[in-house]
Short mmCIF file of C-alpha atoms and ligand atoms in Angstrom, two decimals:
data_model
loop_
_atom_site.label_atom_id
_atom_site.label_comp_id
_atom_site.label_asym_id
_atom_site.label_seq_id
_atom_site.Cartn_x
_atom_site.Cartn_y
_atom_site.Cartn_z
CA UNK A 667 11.98 26.43 -10.40
CA UNK A 668 12.57 23.20 -8.53
CA UNK A 669 9.75 20.60 -8.75
CA UNK A 670 9.53 18.55 -5.63
CA UNK A 671 8.64 14.79 -5.62
CA UNK A 672 6.16 15.49 -2.82
CA UNK A 673 5.35 18.79 -1.04
CA UNK A 674 3.00 19.16 1.86
CA UNK A 675 3.72 22.88 2.27
CA UNK A 676 1.61 23.51 -0.86
CA UNK A 677 -1.30 21.87 0.91
CA UNK A 678 -0.75 24.13 3.88
CA UNK A 679 -0.75 27.22 1.59
CA UNK A 680 -3.56 26.27 -0.64
CA UNK A 681 -6.00 24.58 1.74
CA UNK A 682 -6.20 26.92 4.67
CA UNK A 683 -9.50 25.45 5.95
CA UNK A 684 -7.98 22.01 6.15
CA UNK A 685 -5.04 23.25 8.17
CA UNK A 686 -7.41 25.21 10.44
CA UNK A 687 -9.47 22.12 11.15
CA UNK A 688 -6.26 20.10 11.75
CA UNK A 689 -5.10 22.67 14.31
CA UNK A 690 -8.58 22.71 16.04
CA UNK A 691 -8.54 18.89 16.10
CA UNK A 692 -5.07 18.83 17.70
CA UNK A 693 -6.07 21.52 20.23
CA UNK A 694 -9.09 19.59 21.31
CA UNK A 695 -6.87 16.60 22.16
CA UNK A 696 -4.63 18.92 24.19
CA UNK A 697 -7.67 20.05 26.02
CA UNK A 698 -9.35 16.73 26.80
CA UNK A 699 -5.94 15.03 27.29
CA UNK A 700 -7.10 11.55 26.34
CA UNK A 701 -3.81 10.97 24.58
CA UNK A 702 -3.73 7.16 24.13
CA UNK A 703 -6.52 5.31 22.26
CA UNK A 704 -9.90 6.60 23.59
CA UNK A 705 -12.59 8.73 21.87
CA UNK A 706 -10.51 10.03 18.94
CA UNK A 707 -9.22 6.65 17.91
CA UNK A 708 -12.70 5.06 18.27
CA UNK A 709 -14.22 7.82 16.10
CA UNK A 710 -11.42 7.53 13.47
CA UNK A 711 -11.94 3.71 13.36
CA UNK A 712 -15.61 4.04 12.65
CA UNK A 713 -15.23 6.96 10.19
CA UNK A 714 -12.68 5.28 8.11
CA UNK A 715 -14.81 2.10 7.77
CA UNK A 716 -17.63 4.32 6.61
CA UNK A 717 -15.63 6.44 4.24
CA UNK A 718 -13.07 4.15 2.75
CA UNK A 719 -13.95 0.50 3.41
CA UNK A 720 -17.54 0.28 2.32
CA UNK A 721 -18.56 -0.93 -1.18
CA UNK A 722 -18.11 1.60 -4.04
CA UNK A 723 -21.37 3.41 -4.85
CA UNK A 724 -21.79 1.53 -8.14
CA UNK A 725 -21.99 -1.69 -6.15
CA UNK A 726 -24.52 -4.29 -7.38
CA UNK A 727 -25.43 -5.17 -3.74
CA UNK A 728 -28.74 -4.01 -2.35
CA UNK A 729 -29.00 -2.09 0.89
CA UNK A 730 -29.56 -5.22 2.97
CA UNK A 731 -26.55 -6.94 1.49
CA UNK A 732 -24.52 -3.72 1.94
CA UNK A 733 -25.41 -3.55 5.63
CA UNK A 734 -24.06 -7.08 6.06
CA UNK A 735 -20.81 -6.21 4.42
CA UNK A 736 -20.52 -2.95 6.46
CA UNK A 737 -20.93 -4.93 9.74
CA UNK A 738 -18.07 -7.13 8.78
CA UNK A 739 -15.28 -4.55 8.55
CA UNK A 740 -13.57 -3.89 11.89
CA UNK A 741 -10.85 -1.27 11.98
CA UNK A 742 -8.09 -1.11 14.58
CA UNK A 743 -5.90 1.98 14.77
CA UNK A 744 -2.27 1.21 15.23
CA UNK A 745 1.10 3.10 15.65
CA UNK A 746 2.05 2.30 12.01
CA UNK A 747 1.25 0.11 9.08
CA UNK A 748 4.15 -2.11 10.02
CA UNK A 749 2.75 -2.57 13.55
CA UNK A 750 -0.68 -3.30 12.19
CA UNK A 751 0.80 -6.17 10.19
CA UNK A 752 2.82 -7.39 13.20
CA UNK A 753 -0.37 -7.35 15.34
CA UNK A 754 -2.27 -9.35 12.63
CA UNK A 755 0.52 -11.97 12.33
CA UNK A 756 0.62 -12.35 16.05
CA UNK A 757 -3.17 -12.60 16.26
CA UNK A 758 -2.97 -15.48 13.76
CA UNK A 759 -0.25 -17.12 15.67
CA UNK A 760 2.19 -17.02 12.67
CA UNK A 761 5.66 -17.97 13.91
CA UNK A 762 8.38 -20.55 13.75
CA UNK A 763 7.38 -23.61 11.62
CA UNK A 764 5.22 -21.43 9.32
CA UNK A 765 5.92 -19.87 5.98
CA UNK A 766 4.33 -16.73 4.33
CA UNK A 767 4.28 -15.84 0.62
CA UNK A 768 4.76 -12.32 -0.55
CA UNK A 769 6.49 -10.38 -3.41
CA UNK A 770 10.09 -9.13 -3.38
CA UNK A 771 9.42 -5.80 -5.18
CA UNK A 772 7.97 -3.69 -2.42
CA UNK A 773 8.75 -1.72 0.66
CA UNK A 774 10.66 -3.75 3.32
CA UNK A 775 8.00 -3.66 6.10
CA UNK A 776 5.98 -6.70 4.98
CA UNK A 777 8.95 -9.04 4.69
CA UNK A 778 10.51 -7.59 7.77
CA UNK A 779 7.44 -8.45 9.91
CA UNK A 780 7.31 -12.07 8.63
CA UNK A 781 10.95 -12.42 9.57
CA UNK A 782 10.46 -10.84 13.03
CA UNK A 783 7.71 -13.25 14.01
CA UNK A 784 10.06 -16.15 13.05
CA UNK A 785 8.25 -17.41 9.94
CA UNK A 786 9.96 -18.35 6.71
CA UNK A 787 9.68 -15.90 3.83
CA UNK A 788 8.74 -17.28 0.39
CA UNK A 789 8.86 -14.86 -2.49
CA UNK A 790 6.68 -14.93 -5.68
CA UNK A 791 7.66 -12.84 -8.68
CA UNK A 792 5.61 -9.92 -9.96
CA UNK A 793 3.78 -9.22 -13.22
CA UNK A 794 6.20 -7.08 -15.19
CA UNK A 795 3.47 -4.67 -16.38
CA UNK A 796 1.66 -4.04 -13.16
CA UNK A 797 4.47 -4.80 -10.62
CA UNK A 798 1.90 -6.75 -8.56
CA UNK A 799 1.92 -10.42 -7.41
CA UNK A 800 1.50 -12.52 -10.53
CA UNK A 801 -1.30 -15.18 -9.87
CA UNK A 802 0.24 -17.54 -12.43
CA UNK A 803 3.59 -17.50 -10.67
CA UNK A 804 1.77 -17.90 -7.44
CA UNK A 805 0.03 -20.97 -8.79
CA UNK A 806 3.30 -22.39 -9.92
CA UNK A 807 4.98 -21.73 -6.64
CA UNK A 808 2.12 -23.41 -4.75
CA UNK A 809 2.14 -26.38 -7.10
CA UNK A 810 5.92 -26.74 -6.62
CA UNK A 811 5.65 -27.25 -2.82
CA UNK A 812 5.34 -30.65 -1.07
CA UNK A 813 1.99 -31.65 0.20
CA UNK A 814 2.06 -32.99 3.82
CA UNK A 815 0.06 -35.63 5.64
CA UNK A 816 -2.41 -33.06 6.97
CA UNK A 817 -3.23 -31.77 3.51
CA UNK A 818 -0.99 -28.73 3.81
CA UNK A 819 2.02 -27.53 1.87
CA UNK A 820 5.60 -27.72 3.07
CA UNK A 821 8.55 -25.58 1.91
CA UNK A 822 12.00 -27.23 1.29
CA UNK A 823 12.91 -26.21 4.82
CA UNK A 824 9.90 -28.21 6.16
CA UNK A 825 7.78 -25.16 7.20
CA UNK A 826 4.02 -25.20 6.64
CA UNK A 827 2.79 -22.59 4.24
CA UNK A 828 0.09 -20.64 6.07
CA UNK A 829 -0.50 -17.30 4.40
CA UNK A 830 -0.26 -15.05 1.33
CA UNK A 831 0.37 -11.31 1.61
CA UNK A 832 -0.37 -9.73 -1.76
CA UNK A 833 0.79 -6.11 -1.98
CA UNK A 834 -1.40 -3.43 -3.66
CA UNK A 835 1.45 -1.36 -4.97
CA UNK A 836 1.50 2.34 -6.11
CA UNK A 837 -2.30 2.80 -5.89
CA UNK A 838 -3.80 -0.20 -7.62
CA UNK A 839 -5.06 -3.54 -6.36
CA UNK A 840 -3.71 -6.91 -7.11
CA UNK A 841 -5.64 -9.55 -9.12
CA UNK A 842 -7.40 -10.58 -5.93
CA UNK A 843 -9.96 -12.88 -7.47
CA UNK A 844 -7.28 -15.22 -8.71
CA UNK A 845 -5.27 -14.92 -5.47
CA UNK A 846 -8.26 -15.57 -3.28
CA UNK A 847 -9.23 -18.53 -5.31
CA UNK A 848 -5.73 -20.04 -4.90
CA UNK A 849 -5.89 -19.30 -1.15
CA UNK A 850 -9.26 -21.03 -0.94
CA UNK A 851 -7.92 -24.08 -2.92
CA UNK A 852 -4.86 -24.47 -0.63
CA UNK A 853 -6.54 -23.22 2.56
CA UNK A 854 -4.19 -20.33 3.07
CA UNK A 855 -4.93 -17.17 4.96
CA UNK A 856 -4.65 -13.88 3.08
CA UNK A 857 -3.74 -10.34 4.44
CA UNK A 858 -3.88 -7.49 1.93
CA UNK A 859 -1.07 -5.08 2.16
CA UNK A 860 -3.17 -2.01 1.44
CA UNK A 861 -0.65 0.51 2.70
CA UNK A 862 -0.67 2.41 -0.58
CA UNK A 863 -4.22 2.10 -1.60
CA UNK A 864 -6.72 3.66 0.83
CA UNK A 865 -9.92 4.26 -1.05
CA UNK A 866 -9.10 2.15 -4.18
CA UNK A 867 -11.82 0.11 -5.83
CA UNK A 868 -11.45 -3.45 -7.04
CA UNK A 869 -13.88 -5.14 -9.50
CA UNK A 870 -14.16 -8.49 -7.78
CA UNK A 871 -16.29 -11.20 -9.42
CA UNK A 872 -18.92 -10.78 -6.73
CA UNK A 873 -19.21 -7.04 -7.11
CA UNK A 874 -16.99 -3.99 -6.57
CA UNK A 875 -15.04 -3.92 -3.39
CA UNK A 876 -12.83 -1.50 -1.58
CA UNK A 877 -9.06 -2.18 -1.11
CA UNK A 878 -8.59 -3.61 2.36
CA UNK A 879 -12.10 -5.19 2.38
CA UNK A 880 -11.38 -7.95 -0.15
CA UNK A 881 -9.58 -10.49 1.96
CA UNK A 882 -10.45 -11.32 5.53
CA UNK A 883 -7.57 -9.21 6.84
CA UNK A 884 -5.67 -6.08 5.63
CA UNK A 885 -3.70 -3.17 6.87
CA UNK A 886 -3.02 0.44 5.85
CA UNK A 887 -0.25 3.00 6.51
CA UNK A 888 -0.74 6.74 7.20
CA UNK A 889 2.90 7.65 6.79
CA UNK A 890 2.88 11.40 5.90
CA UNK A 891 3.48 10.73 2.18
CA UNK A 892 0.59 8.36 1.78
CA UNK A 893 -2.69 9.48 0.01
CA UNK A 894 -4.00 10.01 3.53
CA UNK A 895 -1.02 10.93 5.72
CA UNK A 896 -0.89 11.59 9.42
CA UNK A 897 1.44 14.13 11.14
CA UNK A 898 3.76 11.33 11.99
CA UNK A 899 3.46 7.52 11.97
CA UNK A 900 0.05 5.78 12.14
CA UNK A 901 -1.64 2.76 10.72
CA UNK A 902 -4.69 0.60 10.66
CA UNK A 903 -5.43 -3.17 10.81
CA UNK A 904 -8.76 -4.34 9.27
CA UNK A 905 -10.47 -7.65 10.01
CA UNK A 906 -13.81 -8.92 8.75
CA UNK A 907 -14.18 -11.29 11.74
CA UNK A 908 -15.26 -9.64 14.97
CA UNK A 909 -13.45 -12.16 17.23
CA UNK A 910 -10.17 -11.75 15.36
CA UNK A 911 -10.62 -7.99 15.52
CA UNK A 912 -10.98 -8.29 19.32
CA UNK A 913 -7.77 -10.31 19.43
CA UNK A 914 -5.90 -7.69 17.43
CA UNK A 915 -7.17 -5.00 19.86
CA UNK A 916 -5.77 -6.98 22.71
CA UNK A 917 -2.45 -7.50 20.97
CA UNK A 918 -2.23 -3.76 20.13
CA UNK A 919 -2.19 -3.02 23.85
CA UNK A 920 0.16 -5.65 25.35
CA UNK A 921 -2.63 -8.21 25.46
CA UNK A 922 -4.53 -6.38 28.27
CA UNK A 923 -8.12 -5.47 28.53
CA UNK A 924 -8.08 -4.86 32.22
CA UNK A 925 -4.99 -2.90 33.25
CA UNK A 926 -2.02 -5.01 34.16
CA UNK A 927 -3.81 -8.30 33.40
CA UNK A 928 -2.34 -9.77 30.21
CA UNK A 929 -4.24 -12.39 28.30
CA UNK A 930 -1.84 -12.81 25.51
CA UNK A 931 1.56 -11.35 24.64
CA UNK A 932 1.24 -8.35 22.43
CA UNK A 933 3.03 -5.03 22.05
CA UNK A 934 2.60 -1.38 22.21
CA UNK A 935 1.01 -0.87 18.75
CA UNK A 936 -1.47 1.81 19.86
CA UNK A 937 -2.50 4.70 17.73
CA UNK A 938 -2.01 8.09 19.38
CA UNK A 939 -5.18 10.25 19.80
CA UNK A 940 -3.32 13.25 18.25
CA UNK A 941 -2.72 11.27 15.07
CA UNK A 942 -6.32 10.01 15.04
CA UNK A 943 -7.55 13.57 15.39
CA UNK A 944 -5.39 14.83 12.55
CA UNK A 945 -6.50 11.93 10.34
CA UNK A 946 -10.14 12.63 11.07
CA UNK A 947 -9.63 16.20 9.94
CA UNK A 948 -7.90 15.01 6.78
CA UNK A 949 -10.11 12.07 5.84
CA UNK A 950 -12.92 14.08 4.15
CA UNK A 951 -10.33 15.43 1.63
CA UNK A 952 -9.10 11.97 0.56
CA UNK A 953 -11.53 11.52 -2.34
CA UNK A 954 -10.65 15.00 -3.82
CA UNK A 955 -6.92 14.32 -3.47
CA UNK A 956 -7.24 10.89 -5.10
CA UNK A 957 -9.15 12.61 -7.98
CA UNK A 958 -6.37 15.17 -8.37
CA UNK A 959 -3.73 12.42 -8.50
CA UNK A 960 -5.75 10.70 -11.34
CA UNK A 961 -6.02 14.03 -13.20
CA UNK A 962 -2.24 14.47 -12.91
CA UNK A 963 -1.79 10.90 -14.23
CA UNK A 964 -4.00 11.84 -17.28
CA UNK A 965 -1.91 14.97 -17.87
CA UNK A 966 1.31 12.87 -17.78
CA UNK A 967 -0.25 10.42 -20.33
CA UNK A 968 -1.15 13.28 -22.66
CA UNK A 969 2.32 14.85 -22.35
CA UNK A 970 4.19 11.57 -22.92
CA UNK A 971 2.00 11.03 -26.06
CA UNK A 972 2.61 14.55 -27.21
CA UNK A 973 6.37 14.15 -26.88
CA UNK A 974 6.30 10.83 -28.79
CA UNK A 975 7.68 8.89 -25.88
CA UNK A 976 5.09 6.13 -25.62
CA UNK A 977 7.18 3.60 -27.44
CA UNK A 978 10.15 4.25 -25.17
CA UNK A 979 8.57 4.53 -21.86
CA UNK A 980 5.98 2.27 -20.27
CA UNK A 981 3.38 4.29 -18.37
CA UNK A 982 1.76 2.80 -15.22
CA UNK A 983 -0.64 0.06 -16.20
CA UNK A 984 -4.30 0.44 -15.25
CA UNK A 985 -5.43 -3.20 -14.96
CA UNK A 986 -8.98 -2.39 -13.72
CA UNK A 987 -9.78 0.64 -15.88
CA UNK A 988 -12.37 -1.30 -17.93
CA UNK A 989 -14.41 -1.93 -14.75
CA UNK A 990 -15.69 1.73 -14.92
CA UNK A 991 -14.99 2.01 -11.19
CA UNK A 992 -13.77 5.56 -10.39
CA UNK A 993 -11.01 4.71 -7.98
CA UNK A 994 -9.60 1.79 -10.02
CA UNK A 995 -6.15 3.50 -9.57
CA UNK A 996 -5.17 6.06 -6.96
CA UNK A 997 -1.71 6.93 -8.23
CA UNK A 998 -0.05 6.84 -4.88
CA UNK A 999 3.09 6.80 -6.95
CA UNK A 1000 3.43 7.48 -10.68
CA UNK A 1001 6.05 4.93 -11.74
CA UNK A 1002 7.29 4.79 -15.34
CA UNK A 1003 9.61 2.30 -16.87
CA UNK A 1004 12.40 3.10 -19.20
CA UNK A 1005 11.89 0.29 -21.83
CA UNK A 1006 14.60 -2.23 -22.48
CA UNK A 1007 14.13 -1.99 -26.23
CA UNK A 1008 14.76 1.68 -26.24
CA UNK A 1009 17.52 2.47 -28.78
CA UNK A 1010 20.73 4.13 -27.86
CA UNK A 1011 22.81 2.97 -24.86
CA UNK A 1012 21.66 0.37 -22.33
CA UNK A 1013 18.27 0.95 -20.61
CA UNK A 1014 19.95 1.35 -17.20
CA UNK A 1015 22.16 3.93 -18.75
CA UNK A 1016 19.14 5.71 -20.05
CA UNK A 1017 17.54 5.89 -16.58
CA UNK A 1018 20.79 7.29 -15.26
CA UNK A 1019 20.65 9.96 -18.01
CA UNK A 1020 17.12 10.98 -17.04
CA UNK A 1021 18.09 11.13 -13.39
CA UNK A 1022 21.11 13.31 -14.22
CA UNK A 1023 18.81 15.76 -16.06
CA UNK A 1024 16.37 15.77 -13.17
CA UNK A 1025 19.22 16.59 -10.75
CA UNK A 1026 20.41 19.40 -12.95
CA UNK A 1027 16.88 20.85 -13.08
CA UNK A 1028 16.07 20.12 -9.40
CA UNK A 1029 13.20 17.77 -10.28
CA UNK A 1030 12.30 15.33 -7.56
CA UNK A 1031 12.30 11.64 -8.30
CA UNK A 1032 12.60 8.31 -6.48
CA UNK A 1033 13.43 4.74 -7.25
CA UNK A 1034 10.77 2.44 -5.72
CA UNK A 1035 12.63 0.07 -4.99
CA UNK A 1036 16.26 -0.05 -5.88
CA UNK A 1037 17.06 -3.52 -4.38
CA UNK A 1038 14.43 -6.32 -4.41
CA UNK A 1039 13.92 -7.92 -1.06
CA UNK A 1040 15.36 -11.33 -1.98
CA UNK A 1041 18.73 -9.55 -2.61
CA UNK A 1042 18.80 -7.51 0.58
CA UNK A 1043 21.76 -8.24 2.90
CA UNK A 1044 19.54 -9.03 5.82
CA UNK A 1045 17.81 -11.79 3.81
CA UNK A 1046 20.96 -13.40 2.49
CA UNK A 1047 20.31 -16.35 4.89
CA UNK A 1048 17.33 -17.33 2.75
CA UNK A 1049 19.72 -18.28 0.02
CA UNK A 1050 18.07 -16.47 -2.88
CA UNK A 1051 20.23 -15.46 -5.82
CA UNK A 1052 20.35 -12.82 -8.52
CA UNK A 1053 18.07 -14.14 -11.29
CA UNK A 1054 15.61 -15.86 -8.96
CA UNK A 1055 12.86 -13.20 -9.50
CA UNK A 1056 13.75 -11.59 -12.91
CA UNK A 1057 10.74 -9.30 -13.12
CA UNK A 1058 11.32 -7.84 -9.66
CA UNK A 1059 14.99 -7.43 -10.51
CA UNK A 1060 14.36 -5.65 -13.83
CA UNK A 1061 11.70 -3.36 -12.33
CA UNK A 1062 14.24 -2.33 -9.68
CA UNK A 1063 16.67 -1.43 -12.40
CA UNK A 1064 14.33 0.23 -14.87
CA UNK A 1065 11.60 2.15 -13.04
CA UNK A 1066 11.49 5.68 -11.96
CA UNK A 1067 8.82 7.48 -9.82
CA UNK A 1068 7.80 10.99 -10.88
CA UNK A 1069 6.09 13.72 -8.83
CA UNK A 1070 2.30 13.08 -8.72
CA UNK A 1071 1.10 14.68 -5.53
CA UNK A 1072 -2.40 16.50 -5.74
CA UNK A 1073 -1.04 20.08 -5.67
CA UNK A 1074 1.39 19.53 -8.56
CA UNK A 1075 0.80 22.08 -11.33
CA UNK A 1076 0.09 21.17 -14.97
CA UNK A 1077 3.17 23.20 -16.13
CA UNK A 1078 5.33 21.17 -13.84
CA UNK A 1079 4.11 17.97 -15.44
CA UNK A 1080 5.00 19.30 -18.86
CA UNK A 1081 8.43 20.32 -17.58
CA UNK A 1082 9.08 16.78 -16.12
CA UNK A 1083 8.14 15.10 -19.43
CA UNK A 1084 10.13 17.60 -21.51
CA UNK A 1085 13.12 16.90 -19.31
CA UNK A 1086 12.75 13.13 -19.92
CA UNK A 1087 12.38 13.80 -23.63
CA UNK A 1088 15.70 15.71 -23.64
CA UNK A 1089 17.49 12.79 -22.01
CA UNK A 1090 16.14 10.45 -24.72
CA UNK A 1091 17.32 12.51 -27.67
C1 PLP B 20 3.67 -1.36 0.65
C2 PLP B 20 3.87 -0.89 2.03
N1 PLP B 20 3.78 -1.82 3.03
C3 PLP B 20 3.96 -1.42 4.29
C4 PLP B 20 4.31 -0.20 4.64
C5 PLP B 20 4.61 0.16 6.11
O1 PLP B 20 3.80 1.15 6.66
P1 PLP B 20 4.41 2.13 7.81
O2 PLP B 20 5.49 2.95 7.19
O3 PLP B 20 3.18 2.90 8.26
O4 PLP B 20 4.91 1.25 8.85
C6 PLP B 20 4.45 0.83 3.64
C7 PLP B 20 4.70 2.19 4.09
O5 PLP B 20 5.64 2.78 3.98
C8 PLP B 20 4.26 0.39 2.35
O6 PLP B 20 4.42 1.37 1.38
#
């Protein structure tokens, strides 16, 4: 039997009540016909703050402190995660003359938006075990830049470094304490790319926090394969500052509050009411789906151990497992690495052998991401070379994403691991 990488049809079959409530939600929108922004979007924005952006339950904050935190998260529904970032960059007037730091091992959207607003892209390599921005490399990068007369940092091209965009990849948060402290030291803005981590917990030094509520700004994606997926494209920008949130709202709608009076230049980054309604119906299931993903990850770990593969394959790291926080990893993707030191043939050859076996047995897989961003054709003008970010480059060559979606069956996990074991013989 084929094993898909991701399969929403199982959700439809196995969770009839969810699909009924999605249909009801969509029909209601067709009835009230408030298709753009309006009541559905507003309700979604407040529900998502309550359900996914407030402190984890084991928070050390008391009720009074919690209520302050809660007041600070402002959510703005957008047409996609990409558009949420674009709106945030425009709201902060990032443009020509500025530079933004991010990592080269991720989905294209982040770097694409920085380019589109006319700012310079500066890449920082990843930690080879977590695939996340490496704070030590970030520190070295910042220390290597030239201080200017106003106390800022300039790139070799003369642009002023303004912002860091750490990317919480595959379901786990970056080392935000270290990143935020560097940002504070160098007076840089931070936007969390939280596209893949809705609901994740992070053990910050001042108490547990939710992904997307750690830095002053963040954004999420509800692309259908995400842990919370819409029935199409949708996204969310999050700001802790009310005035900034108001500006993002303006920018989301061509800079107008009153129709046809434009205060600033924005775009059409609006969230459709139909998508908001679908997301509202799906949001209560997020916690359970994340739980299932973690259970599947535990089954993978046991199966790899049972098959004696733990010395040949690096399983996903769990950097915050010791915190005791439940959602320390959400397994948006389950990405293994075929280890360089593995005997027999080259490691790249070994990954190809595993893939060939997957294709034969119709097992779904993906390579996230085959070409690091600094080596993409469209960024050739930046002048980066092969070897500039070795950890991003080797991750692109050695990693493999396996099926992990909540409705995956335990026997299928056994089958995936057995197929990998065969390729390793
Ligand atoms: C890490 C990351 N950033 C940004 C995005 C962009 O989100 P969207 O596809 O909703 O525009 C995605 C989603 O695909 C992503 O995975």
